[in-house]
Coordinates of C-alpha atoms in Angstrom, one line a residue:
M1 CA -84.9 -40.7 69.8
E2 CA -83.2 -41.1 72.9
E3 CA -85.0 -41.1 76.1
K4 CA -84.4 -38.3 78.8
D5 CA -82.2 -38.2 81.4
P6 CA -84.7 -38.7 85.0
M7 CA -81.6 -36.8 86.2
P8 CA -81.4 -33.5 83.7
F9 CA -79.2 -31.3 86.3
S10 CA -76.9 -33.6 88.1
P11 CA -73.0 -33.2 87.2
Y12 CA -71.6 -35.9 83.8
L13 CA -69.0 -36.6 81.2
S14 CA -68.6 -35.7 78.4
I15 CA -67.3 -38.2 76.2
T16 CA -66.1 -37.9 72.8
Y17 CA -65.4 -41.8 71.1
T18 CA -64.6 -42.4 68.3
E19 CA -65.0 -46.1 66.1
Y20 CA -65.5 -47.1 62.3
V21 CA -69.2 -47.7 62.4
N22 CA -68.9 -51.9 62.3
G23 CA -65.7 -51.3 64.2
K24 CA -63.2 -52.8 60.7
N25 CA -64.5 -51.6 57.6
I26 CA -62.7 -48.9 57.3
D27 CA -64.2 -48.3 54.1
N28 CA -67.5 -47.0 55.9
G29 CA -66.2 -44.0 57.5
M30 CA -65.5 -43.3 60.7
V31 CA -68.1 -41.4 63.1
M32 CA -67.6 -39.9 66.6
R33 CA -69.7 -41.1 69.4
S34 CA -71.0 -38.6 72.0
M35 CA -71.7 -40.2 75.1
I36 CA -72.7 -39.0 78.4
Y37 CA -72.2 -40.9 82.2
D38 CA -73.4 -39.7 84.7
L39 CA -71.8 -39.2 88.3
H40 CA -74.8 -39.7 90.0
T41 CA -76.6 -42.6 88.5
K42 CA -73.3 -44.1 87.0
E43 CA -74.6 -45.4 83.9
I44 CA -73.1 -44.5 80.7
K45 CA -75.0 -44.4 77.3
K46 CA -74.5 -43.3 74.0
L47 CA -76.6 -40.2 72.6
T48 CA -75.5 -40.0 69.2
D49 CA -73.2 -40.6 66.0
I50 CA -71.6 -37.9 64.0
P51 CA -69.6 -37.7 60.8
Y52 CA -66.2 -37.8 61.5
T53 CA -65.0 -35.5 59.1
S54 CA -63.0 -32.5 61.7
Q55 CA -58.8 -32.6 62.3
S56 CA -59.4 -33.3 65.7
P57 CA -62.7 -35.3 66.7
L58 CA -64.6 -33.2 69.6
S59 CA -67.9 -32.7 70.7
V60 CA -69.7 -31.3 74.0
I61 CA -72.9 -32.6 75.3
S62 CA -75.2 -29.6 77.0
K63 CA -78.3 -32.2 78.3
T64 CA -79.3 -28.1 79.2
D65 CA -79.9 -27.3 76.2
N66 CA -80.3 -30.8 75.0
K67 CA -77.3 -30.4 72.2
V68 CA -74.4 -31.0 71.3
Y69 CA -71.7 -29.0 70.0
Y70 CA -69.1 -30.6 67.6
S71 CA -66.3 -29.7 65.6
A72 CA -66.7 -30.7 61.8
D73 CA -65.1 -30.0 58.1
G74 CA -67.0 -26.0 57.4
G75 CA -66.8 -27.1 53.6
G76 CA -63.6 -25.3 52.2
K77 CA -62.8 -23.1 55.3
G78 CA -61.2 -25.8 58.0
D79 CA -62.8 -27.0 60.8
Q80 CA -66.0 -25.1 62.1
L81 CA -68.5 -25.0 65.4
F82 CA -71.9 -27.1 64.9
S83 CA -74.5 -27.9 66.5
Y84 CA -77.0 -31.1 67.0
D85 CA -80.5 -31.0 68.0
L86 CA -81.0 -33.7 70.4
T87 CA -84.7 -34.1 69.9
S88 CA -85.1 -31.9 66.9
H89 CA -82.2 -34.0 65.5
K90 CA -82.0 -30.9 63.2
E91 CA -78.2 -29.7 63.2
E92 CA -76.7 -26.2 62.6
K93 CA -73.4 -24.3 61.8
L94 CA -72.8 -21.8 64.6
T95 CA -69.0 -20.4 63.0
D96 CA -68.1 -19.3 59.7
D97 CA -64.4 -17.9 60.4
I98 CA -62.5 -20.5 62.5
F99 CA -60.3 -23.1 60.3
A100 CA -59.7 -25.5 63.7
I101 CA -61.2 -26.3 67.3
N102 CA -58.9 -27.7 70.3
Y103 CA -62.2 -26.7 73.3
I104 CA -64.7 -26.1 73.6
V105 CA -66.1 -25.4 76.9
P106 CA -70.1 -24.7 78.0
T107 CA -70.1 -21.5 81.0
T108 CA -73.5 -21.3 81.7
T109 CA -76.5 -18.5 81.3
T110 CA -75.5 -15.9 79.0
G111 CA -75.9 -18.5 77.1
Q112 CA -71.9 -18.6 76.6
L113 CA -69.6 -21.3 75.1
V114 CA -65.8 -20.7 75.1
L115 CA -63.4 -22.0 72.3
A116 CA -59.8 -22.8 71.8
A117 CA -59.3 -22.3 68.3
A118 CA -57.3 -21.4 65.6
Q119 CA -58.8 -18.6 63.0
E120 CA -56.4 -19.3 59.8
K121 CA -54.4 -22.8 59.0
G122 CA -50.6 -22.0 61.1
G123 CA -52.4 -19.3 63.3
N124 CA -52.5 -19.5 67.0
L125 CA -55.0 -20.8 69.2
K126 CA -56.7 -18.1 70.4
T127 CA -59.9 -17.3 73.5
I128 CA -63.3 -17.1 71.4
F129 CA -66.3 -16.2 73.3
L130 CA -69.5 -17.5 71.1
N131 CA -72.4 -16.3 72.4
N132 CA -74.8 -19.5 71.5
K133 CA -78.0 -18.2 70.9
T134 CA -77.2 -14.8 68.8
D135 CA -73.6 -16.8 67.0
S136 CA -71.9 -13.6 67.5
L137 CA -68.0 -14.1 68.1
K138 CA -65.8 -12.0 70.6
V139 CA -62.5 -13.0 70.0
L140 CA -59.8 -12.2 73.5
H141 CA -56.7 -10.2 72.1
D142 CA -58.2 -10.1 68.0
K143 CA -54.3 -8.2 66.9
D144 CA -51.8 -11.0 69.6
T145 CA -50.2 -13.4 66.6
D146 CA -48.0 -15.1 69.3
T147 CA -50.4 -16.1 71.9
S148 CA -51.7 -19.2 71.9
T149 CA -54.6 -20.6 74.3
W150 CA -53.7 -24.4 75.5
C151 CA -56.4 -25.3 77.6
V152 CA -59.2 -24.0 78.6
T153 CA -61.7 -25.1 82.3
Y154 CA -64.9 -23.4 83.0
N155 CA -65.1 -23.1 87.7
D156 CA -68.5 -21.6 88.2
K157 CA -68.2 -21.0 91.3
N158 CA -65.6 -17.9 90.2
K159 CA -67.9 -17.5 87.1
S160 CA -64.4 -17.3 85.4
I161 CA -62.5 -19.7 82.9
Y162 CA -58.8 -21.0 83.5
T163 CA -57.1 -21.0 80.5
A164 CA -53.1 -22.3 80.5
E165 CA -51.1 -19.9 77.2
Y166 CA -47.7 -20.3 75.6
S167 CA -46.2 -18.1 73.0
K168 CA -45.4 -19.1 70.0
K169 CA -42.1 -17.8 69.1
A170 CA -41.2 -19.1 71.7
Q171 CA -41.5 -22.4 70.9
F172 CA -40.4 -22.6 67.7
E173 CA -36.7 -20.9 69.1
A174 CA -37.0 -23.8 71.7
R175 CA -38.0 -26.5 69.2
E176 CA -35.0 -25.3 67.1
L177 CA -32.7 -25.3 70.5
A178 CA -33.5 -28.9 70.5
G179 CA -32.8 -30.0 66.9
K180 CA -29.8 -28.5 66.7
K181 CA -28.5 -30.0 70.0
Q182 CA -30.3 -33.2 69.3
K183 CA -32.3 -33.4 72.8
P184 CA -35.6 -33.2 73.7
T185 CA -37.3 -30.0 73.3
V186 CA -37.8 -28.0 76.7
P187 CA -41.1 -26.3 76.4
P188 CA -41.4 -21.8 77.4
D189 CA -43.3 -20.4 79.8
Y190 CA -47.0 -21.3 80.3
V191 CA -49.2 -18.7 82.2
V192 CA -52.4 -19.9 83.9
K193 CA -54.8 -17.4 83.2
E194 CA -58.0 -16.1 85.2
I195 CA -60.7 -14.8 83.1
N196 CA -64.3 -13.3 84.4
T197 CA -66.7 -14.7 81.5
E198 CA -68.5 -11.7 82.9
T199 CA -66.0 -8.7 82.8
L200 CA -63.9 -10.4 81.0
Q201 CA -61.4 -8.5 82.7
E202 CA -58.1 -11.0 83.5
R203 CA -55.5 -11.8 86.2
E204 CA -52.2 -14.2 86.0
V205 CA -52.9 -16.9 88.6
I206 CA -49.2 -18.6 87.8
R207 CA -46.6 -18.4 85.8
L208 CA -44.5 -21.8 85.0
K209 CA -41.0 -21.7 83.6
N210 CA -40.7 -24.2 80.7
E211 CA -43.4 -26.0 81.7
Q212 CA -46.0 -27.1 79.8
V213 CA -49.3 -27.5 81.0
I214 CA -50.8 -30.7 79.5
S215 CA -54.3 -30.6 80.8
L216 CA -56.2 -27.8 83.4
T217 CA -58.9 -28.6 85.2
S218 CA -60.9 -26.7 88.2
S219 CA -62.6 -27.3 91.8
N220 CA -64.3 -24.3 94.0
D221 CA -61.2 -23.3 95.5
Q222 CA -58.1 -25.4 92.9
L223 CA -56.6 -25.6 90.0
F224 CA -55.6 -29.4 88.7
M225 CA -52.5 -29.4 86.7
V226 CA -50.8 -32.4 84.5
T227 CA -47.6 -31.1 83.5
S228 CA -44.4 -31.5 82.0
H229 CA -40.8 -30.5 81.5
Y230 CA -40.4 -32.2 77.7
Y231 CA -42.5 -31.8 75.0
N232 CA -42.8 -35.5 74.7
R233 CA -41.7 -37.5 77.0
G234 CA -44.3 -38.9 79.0
E235 CA -42.5 -37.3 82.3
N236 CA -46.2 -36.1 83.8
E237 CA -46.8 -34.1 87.0
Y238 CA -49.4 -33.5 88.5
N239 CA -50.1 -30.5 90.8
F240 CA -52.5 -28.2 92.6
V241 CA -52.5 -25.0 92.7
D242 CA -54.3 -22.6 94.4
I243 CA -56.7 -20.0 92.5
Q244 CA -56.1 -17.0 95.0
T245 CA -52.7 -17.3 95.9
G246 CA -50.9 -19.2 92.5
K247 CA -49.3 -21.3 95.5
R248 CA -48.4 -24.4 93.7
T249 CA -48.1 -28.3 95.7
K250 CA -46.5 -31.0 94.1
L251 CA -48.3 -34.5 93.9
K252 CA -47.1 -38.2 93.4
L253 CA -50.5 -39.6 92.4
S254 CA -50.6 -43.5 91.2
I255 CA -51.4 -42.5 87.7
H256 CA -50.5 -41.8 84.2
A257 CA -53.2 -39.1 82.5
A258 CA -52.8 -36.6 80.2
S259 CA -54.7 -34.5 77.6
S260 CA -58.0 -34.4 80.0
T261 CA -58.5 -34.8 83.9
A262 CA -61.8 -33.1 85.6
I263 CA -62.2 -33.0 89.7
T264 CA -64.3 -32.9 91.8
E265 CA -66.1 -29.6 93.3
D266 CA -64.7 -31.0 96.8
N267 CA -61.1 -31.7 95.6
S268 CA -61.8 -35.5 96.6
E269 CA -61.5 -37.5 93.1
L270 CA -60.4 -36.5 90.1
Y271 CA -62.0 -38.3 86.9
Y272 CA -58.5 -38.7 84.4
L273 CA -58.0 -40.3 81.1
G274 CA -55.2 -42.8 80.7
G275 CA -55.0 -45.6 83.2
P276 CA -53.3 -46.2 86.8
S277 CA -49.2 -46.7 87.0
G278 CA -48.3 -50.4 85.4
N279 CA -51.8 -50.7 83.9
D280 CA -52.2 -50.3 79.4
K281 CA -55.2 -50.7 79.6
R282 CA -56.3 -47.3 78.6
G283 CA -59.9 -45.7 79.9
I284 CA -61.6 -42.8 81.6
Y285 CA -60.8 -43.7 85.6
L286 CA -61.9 -41.9 88.7
F287 CA -58.9 -41.7 91.4
D288 CA -59.5 -41.2 95.0
F289 CA -57.5 -38.6 97.1
K290 CA -57.8 -40.5 99.5
S291 CA -56.9 -44.1 98.5
N292 CA -54.4 -43.5 95.8
K293 CA -56.8 -45.8 94.3
S294 CA -58.6 -46.1 90.8
V295 CA -62.0 -46.9 89.4
P296 CA -62.1 -47.4 85.9
I297 CA -65.2 -46.0 84.2
F298 CA -64.9 -46.1 80.2
M299 CA -62.3 -48.4 78.8
Q300 CA -61.3 -48.2 75.0
A301 CA -62.8 -51.3 73.2
D302 CA -62.9 -51.2 69.4
G303 CA -62.5 -47.6 68.9
F304 CA -60.6 -44.7 70.5
I305 CA -61.8 -42.2 73.5
N306 CA -60.1 -38.7 72.6
E307 CA -61.2 -36.7 75.1
F308 CA -63.7 -36.2 77.5
S309 CA -65.4 -32.9 79.6
L310 CA -66.8 -32.6 82.8
I311 CA -69.5 -30.8 83.4
S312 CA -70.8 -29.5 86.3
T313 CA -74.7 -29.3 88.1
N314 CA -75.0 -25.1 87.5
S315 CA -72.5 -25.4 84.2
N316 CA -75.0 -24.3 81.3
E317 CA -78.0 -23.3 83.1

């Protein structure tokens, strides 16, 4: 059993890293390595290896629960959410009626996790609240078969999650049009919403016209967005959005970041998966907005960094 972290409530990065068990031999299968990086001690360590059976590797560490929440094959109906207790080494299946999971986001004392998940093959990704004390699910807009939730980030100050959503129908039409014209696909509109985790009241923060939200993260009062006007072109843009007013500020940053980003509460630093401009060494970096420089935190080696999330001091307490 791993020793307990000396600062159990300090902010940390929860990292999912996939690797062949001996680094080379595919016959031995792959594992998801759940790793943790403490923002105060600057130490990184592996907490556990989990067999890689899901469609997309995904895990998040809750230091308060001393558990790892992760996606894995549910035995016939796609992926389900599981937990692994780091003390007892007990595995528990938490859901039965999900097909695929894109996000697992811890929130607060109410014992909630927020998922972006599809309930059936080919279905749209829905925002789902899971009470991890009772294993009960609350699916938002469960009758909506068109709107998909692409990103989820939690803001403890506002007791809210922020999501980026788009229309599957509009996305399909955009891809059909691009195929006919043999041009790059222009995304449909994306809408960033605020959803209060206690009341479930929703508010539109900003609407992006024909622009994809690739990654979304929040500080106390700002959203940081990675966006693109085309699918899969690598021409990413970086933006601050004021949470209250929706005012957008475009940034010129010397980085290439995509799916995983996390901004600090004071807006001074950004953790991102990718690399500095002109550097093809993929890893997790810390970018300082004042110096415009990146410092490597964890570099990809024999395996693959799938994603990471920032769990702040108060999250999931």
